[in-house]
mmCIF file of C-alpha atoms in Angstrom:
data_model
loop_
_atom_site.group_PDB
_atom_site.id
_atom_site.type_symbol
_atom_site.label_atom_id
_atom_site.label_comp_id
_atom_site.label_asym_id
_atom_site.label_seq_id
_atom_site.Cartn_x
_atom_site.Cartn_y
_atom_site.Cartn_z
ATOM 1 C CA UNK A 189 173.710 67.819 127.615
ATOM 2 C CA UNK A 190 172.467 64.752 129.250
ATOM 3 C CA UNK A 191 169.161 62.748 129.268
ATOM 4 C CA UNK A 192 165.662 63.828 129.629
ATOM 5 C CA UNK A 193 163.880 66.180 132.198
ATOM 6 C CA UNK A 194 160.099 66.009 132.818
ATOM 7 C CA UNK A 195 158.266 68.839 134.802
ATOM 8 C CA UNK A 196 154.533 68.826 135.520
ATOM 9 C CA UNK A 197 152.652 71.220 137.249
ATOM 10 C CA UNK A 198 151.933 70.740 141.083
ATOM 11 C CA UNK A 199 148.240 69.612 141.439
ATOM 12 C CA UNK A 200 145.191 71.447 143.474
ATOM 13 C CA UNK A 201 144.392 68.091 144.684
ATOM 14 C CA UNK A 202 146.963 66.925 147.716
ATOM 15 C CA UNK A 203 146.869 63.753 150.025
ATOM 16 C CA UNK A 204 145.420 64.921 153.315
ATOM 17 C CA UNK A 205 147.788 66.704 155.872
ATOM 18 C CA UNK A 206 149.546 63.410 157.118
ATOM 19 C CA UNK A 207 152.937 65.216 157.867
ATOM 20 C CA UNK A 208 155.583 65.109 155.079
ATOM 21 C CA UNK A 209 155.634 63.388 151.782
ATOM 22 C CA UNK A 210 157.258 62.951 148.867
ATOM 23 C CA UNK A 211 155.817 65.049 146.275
ATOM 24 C CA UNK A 212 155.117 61.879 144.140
ATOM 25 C CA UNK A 213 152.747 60.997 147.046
ATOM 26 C CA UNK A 214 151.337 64.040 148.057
ATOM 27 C CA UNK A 215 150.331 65.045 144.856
ATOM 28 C CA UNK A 216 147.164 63.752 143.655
ATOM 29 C CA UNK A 217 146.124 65.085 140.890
ATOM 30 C CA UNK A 218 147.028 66.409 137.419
ATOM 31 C CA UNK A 219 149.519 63.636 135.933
ATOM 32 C CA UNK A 220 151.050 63.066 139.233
ATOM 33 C CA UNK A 221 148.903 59.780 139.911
ATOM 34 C CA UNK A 222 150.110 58.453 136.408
ATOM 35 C CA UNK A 223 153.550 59.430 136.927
ATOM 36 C CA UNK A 224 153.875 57.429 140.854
ATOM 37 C CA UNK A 225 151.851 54.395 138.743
ATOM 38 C CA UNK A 226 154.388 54.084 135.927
ATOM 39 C CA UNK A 227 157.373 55.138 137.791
ATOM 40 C CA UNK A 228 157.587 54.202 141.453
ATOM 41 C CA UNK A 229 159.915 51.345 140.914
ATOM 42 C CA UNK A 230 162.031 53.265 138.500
ATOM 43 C CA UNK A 231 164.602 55.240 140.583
ATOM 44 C CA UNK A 232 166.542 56.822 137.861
ATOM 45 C CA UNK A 233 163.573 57.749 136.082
ATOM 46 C CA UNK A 234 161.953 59.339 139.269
ATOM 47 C CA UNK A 235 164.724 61.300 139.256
ATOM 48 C CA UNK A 236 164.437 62.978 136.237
ATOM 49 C CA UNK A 237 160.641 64.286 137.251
ATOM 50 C CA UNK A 238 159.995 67.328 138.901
ATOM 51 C CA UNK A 239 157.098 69.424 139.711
ATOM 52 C CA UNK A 240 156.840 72.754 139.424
ATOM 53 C CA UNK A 241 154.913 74.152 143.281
ATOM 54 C CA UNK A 242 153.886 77.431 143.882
ATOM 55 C CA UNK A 243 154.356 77.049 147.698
ATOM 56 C CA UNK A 244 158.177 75.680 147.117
ATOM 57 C CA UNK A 245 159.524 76.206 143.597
ATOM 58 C CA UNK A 246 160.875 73.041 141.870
ATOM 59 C CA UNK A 247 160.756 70.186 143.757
ATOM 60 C CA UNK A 248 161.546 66.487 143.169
ATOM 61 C CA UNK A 249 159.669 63.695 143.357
ATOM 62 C CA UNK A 250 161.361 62.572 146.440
ATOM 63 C CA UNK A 251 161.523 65.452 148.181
ATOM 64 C CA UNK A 252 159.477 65.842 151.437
ATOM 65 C CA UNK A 253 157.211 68.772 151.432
ATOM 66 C CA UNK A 254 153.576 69.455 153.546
ATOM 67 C CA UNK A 255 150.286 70.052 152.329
ATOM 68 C CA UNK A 256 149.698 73.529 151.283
ATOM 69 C CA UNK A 257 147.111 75.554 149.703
ATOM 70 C CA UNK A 258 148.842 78.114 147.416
ATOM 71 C CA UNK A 259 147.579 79.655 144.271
ATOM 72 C CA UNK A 260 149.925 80.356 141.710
ATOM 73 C CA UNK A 261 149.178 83.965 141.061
ATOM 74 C CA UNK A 262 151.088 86.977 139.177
ATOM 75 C CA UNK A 263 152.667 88.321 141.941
ATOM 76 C CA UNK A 264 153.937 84.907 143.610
ATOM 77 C CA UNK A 265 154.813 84.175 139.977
ATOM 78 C CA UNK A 266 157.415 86.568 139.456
ATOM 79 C CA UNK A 267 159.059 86.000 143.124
ATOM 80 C CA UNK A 268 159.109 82.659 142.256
ATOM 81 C CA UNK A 269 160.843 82.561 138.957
ATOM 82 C CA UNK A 270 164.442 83.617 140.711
ATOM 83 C CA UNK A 271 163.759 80.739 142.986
ATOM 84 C CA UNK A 272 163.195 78.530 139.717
ATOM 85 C CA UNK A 273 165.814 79.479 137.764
ATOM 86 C CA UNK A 274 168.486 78.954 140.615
ATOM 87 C CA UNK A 275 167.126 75.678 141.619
ATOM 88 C CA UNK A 276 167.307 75.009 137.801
ATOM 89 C CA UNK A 277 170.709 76.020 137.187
ATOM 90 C CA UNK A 278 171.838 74.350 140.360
ATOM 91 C CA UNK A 279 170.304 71.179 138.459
ATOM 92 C CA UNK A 280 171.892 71.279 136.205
ATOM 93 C CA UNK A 281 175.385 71.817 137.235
ATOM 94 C CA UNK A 282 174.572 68.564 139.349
ATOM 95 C CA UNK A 283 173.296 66.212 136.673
ATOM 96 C CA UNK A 284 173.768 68.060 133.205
ATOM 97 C CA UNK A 285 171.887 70.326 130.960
ATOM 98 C CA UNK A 286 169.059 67.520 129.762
ATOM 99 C CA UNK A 287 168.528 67.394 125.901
ATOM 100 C CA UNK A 288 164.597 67.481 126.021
ATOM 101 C CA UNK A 289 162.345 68.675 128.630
ATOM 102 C CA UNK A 290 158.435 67.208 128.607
ATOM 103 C CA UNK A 291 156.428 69.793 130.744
ATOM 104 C CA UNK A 292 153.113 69.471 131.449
ATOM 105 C CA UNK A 293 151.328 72.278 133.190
ATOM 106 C CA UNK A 294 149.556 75.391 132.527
ATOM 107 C CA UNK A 295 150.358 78.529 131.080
ATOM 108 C CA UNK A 296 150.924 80.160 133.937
ATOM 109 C CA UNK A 297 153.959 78.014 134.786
ATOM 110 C CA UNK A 298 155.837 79.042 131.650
ATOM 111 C CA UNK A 299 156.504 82.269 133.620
ATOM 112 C CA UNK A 300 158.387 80.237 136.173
ATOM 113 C CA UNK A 301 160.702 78.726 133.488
ATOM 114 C CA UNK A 302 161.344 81.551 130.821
ATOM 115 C CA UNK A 303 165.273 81.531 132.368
ATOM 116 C CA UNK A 304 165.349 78.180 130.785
ATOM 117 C CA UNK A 305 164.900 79.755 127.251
ATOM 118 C CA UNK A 306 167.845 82.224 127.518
ATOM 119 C CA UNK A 307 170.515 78.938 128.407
ATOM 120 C CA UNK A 308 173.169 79.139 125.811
ATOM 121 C CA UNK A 309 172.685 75.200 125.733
ATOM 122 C CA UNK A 310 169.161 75.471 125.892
ATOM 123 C CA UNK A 311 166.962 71.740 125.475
ATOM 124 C CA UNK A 312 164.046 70.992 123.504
ATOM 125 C CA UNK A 313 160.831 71.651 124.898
ATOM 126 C CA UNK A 314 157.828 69.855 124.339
ATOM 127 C CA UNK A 315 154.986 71.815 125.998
ATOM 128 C CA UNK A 316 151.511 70.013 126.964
ATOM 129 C CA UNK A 317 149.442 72.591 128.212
ATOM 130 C CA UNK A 318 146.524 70.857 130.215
ATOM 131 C CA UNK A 319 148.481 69.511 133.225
ATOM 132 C CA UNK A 320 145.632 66.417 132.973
ATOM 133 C CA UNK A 321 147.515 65.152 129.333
ATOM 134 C CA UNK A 322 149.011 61.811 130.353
ATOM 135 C CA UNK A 323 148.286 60.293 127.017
ATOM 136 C CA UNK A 324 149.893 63.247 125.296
ATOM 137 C CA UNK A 325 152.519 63.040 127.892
ATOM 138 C CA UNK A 326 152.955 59.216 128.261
ATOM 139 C CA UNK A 327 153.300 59.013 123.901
ATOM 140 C CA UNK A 328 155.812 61.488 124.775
ATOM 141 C CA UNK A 329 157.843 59.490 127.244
ATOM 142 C CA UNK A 330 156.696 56.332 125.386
ATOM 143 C CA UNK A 331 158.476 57.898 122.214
ATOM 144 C CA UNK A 332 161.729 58.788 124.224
ATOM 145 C CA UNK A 333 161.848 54.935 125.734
ATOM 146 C CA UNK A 334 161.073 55.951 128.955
ATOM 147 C CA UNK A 335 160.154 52.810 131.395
#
């Protein structure tokens, strides 16, 4: 197991349909504007974010997606944990099983990630349910020496 992994909720609030956009970018609300403030000029920590979208899945903060309005709802939910738990496990063949995952998003975003339980190398989890709990969230990455 390797490093840290955060994953926050995608927000309601988007920058306006300019095309693509990193997800840092075109997410603007929840944590997201907290987590482009503190880590824009950290590469290698931007690369341990993702966000959790119920339009694409798991996506990272540099990846380009569109605005979208998409609820997360039971139904979407369910389709979308397979996505989740391959994009997961693809993750982590790439960069290693991390040894603590920060998320921060609702509850019903757990569904999305109950594969990650069942890993035989399973992280720790912290869990901060209301996906606007950056000081929660930054004592959390302040704690694991995050930049």
């Amino acid at each position: 197991m390797i490093g840290d992994l955060v994953i926050a909720g995608c927000s309601r609030r988007k920058a306006p349909d300019v095309g693509l956009l990193p997800a840092l970018e075109r997410y603007t609300g929840g944590i997201a504007p907290q987590l482009h403030a503190r880590f824009a000029d950290h590469p290698h920590a931007r690369s341990r974010i993702r966000f959790l979208s119920a339009a694409f899945g798991l996506v990272r903060t540099d990846d380009l997606i569109t605005s979208y309005d998409q609820r997360l709802d039971s139904g979407r939910a369910e389709g979308l944990r397979l996505i989740v738990n391959g994009q997961l496990r693809r993750d982590f063949a790439a960069n290693g099983v991390p040894q603590r995952v920060l998320l921060v998003l609702e509850p019903d975003y757990l569904v999305l990630l109950a594969d990650l339980l069942a890993l035989p190398e399973r992280p720790v989890l912290h869990w901060i349910p209301d996906p606007r709990g950056w000081p929660q969230a930054a004592a959390v990455l302040d704690e694991w020496r995050w930049p």
